[in-house]
Coordinates of C-alpha atoms in Angstrom, one line a residue:
X204 CA 93.7 124.2 89.6
X205 CA 93.7 126.0 92.9
X206 CA 93.3 122.8 94.8
X207 CA 96.2 121.3 93.0
X208 CA 98.5 124.2 94.0
X209 CA 97.3 124.0 97.6
X210 CA 98.0 120.2 97.5
X211 CA 101.6 121.0 96.3
X212 CA 102.0 123.5 99.2
X213 CA 100.7 121.1 101.8
X214 CA 102.8 118.2 100.5
X215 CA 105.9 120.4 100.5
X216 CA 105.4 121.6 104.1
X217 CA 104.4 118.2 105.4
X218 CA 107.2 116.4 103.5
X219 CA 104.8 113.9 101.9
X220 CA 103.8 112.9 98.4
X221 CA 100.8 114.8 96.9
X222 CA 99.2 111.5 96.0
X223 CA 98.9 110.6 99.7
X224 CA 96.7 113.7 100.4
X225 CA 93.0 114.1 99.7
X226 CA 90.2 116.3 101.0
X227 CA 89.7 114.2 104.1
X228 CA 93.3 114.2 105.2
X229 CA 93.6 115.7 108.6
X230 CA 96.2 118.3 108.9
X231 CA 97.5 117.5 112.4
X232 CA 96.5 113.9 112.9
X233 CA 97.4 112.6 109.4
X234 CA 100.1 115.0 108.3
X235 CA 101.6 115.9 111.6
X236 CA 101.3 119.6 110.9
X237 CA 101.7 122.1 113.7
X238 CA 100.2 125.6 114.0
X239 CA 103.5 127.0 112.7
X240 CA 103.3 124.7 109.7
X241 CA 99.7 125.8 109.1
X242 CA 100.8 129.5 109.3
X243 CA 103.4 128.8 106.6
X244 CA 100.8 127.1 104.4
X245 CA 98.4 130.0 104.8
X246 CA 101.1 132.6 104.0
X247 CA 102.1 130.5 100.9
X248 CA 98.5 130.5 99.7
X249 CA 98.1 134.2 100.4
X250 CA 101.3 134.9 98.4
X251 CA 100.3 132.6 95.6
X252 CA 96.9 134.2 95.1
X253 CA 97.4 137.8 96.4
X254 CA 94.7 137.4 99.1
X255 CA 94.6 137.7 102.9
X256 CA 93.1 134.8 104.9
X257 CA 91.6 136.2 108.2
X258 CA 93.2 135.0 111.4
X259 CA 89.8 133.7 112.7
X260 CA 89.9 131.1 109.9
X261 CA 92.9 129.3 111.5
X262 CA 90.9 127.4 114.2
X263 CA 88.5 126.1 111.6
X264 CA 91.2 124.4 109.5
X265 CA 91.3 120.7 110.4
X266 CA 91.3 118.9 107.1
X267 CA 92.7 119.5 103.6
X268 CA 89.1 120.1 102.5
X269 CA 88.8 122.9 105.1
X270 CA 91.8 124.6 103.6
X271 CA 90.3 124.3 100.1
X272 CA 87.0 125.8 101.3
X273 CA 88.7 128.7 103.1
X274 CA 90.9 129.5 100.2
X275 CA 87.9 129.3 97.8
X276 CA 85.8 131.6 100.0
X277 CA 88.6 134.2 100.3
X278 CA 89.2 134.2 96.5
X279 CA 85.4 134.6 95.9
X280 CA 85.2 137.5 98.3
X281 CA 88.3 139.2 96.9

C-alpha cells in the first residue's frame, strides 16, 4: 500500500505513467528528476504519512527502491 502511494507521487512529479516505474528505476537517470523534484517527493511522503525524513537520507536516494526503503525505515522508527 505504501509503495503504491509512493509510486503515485513519483509518477505525478516525473510526469510519467506509474506502470513505467519499478524498484530499479533510477530517479535522475530514468525519470529525469532533479534535487528539487526529489525534495517535492520527500515533502509529499512526509505529508502523506505524518513523518519526517532526515536530510542526510537525500544523498542515498538513487532508485525508486531507495525511496521505498527510506520511507519504510522512517515509518518503522516513528
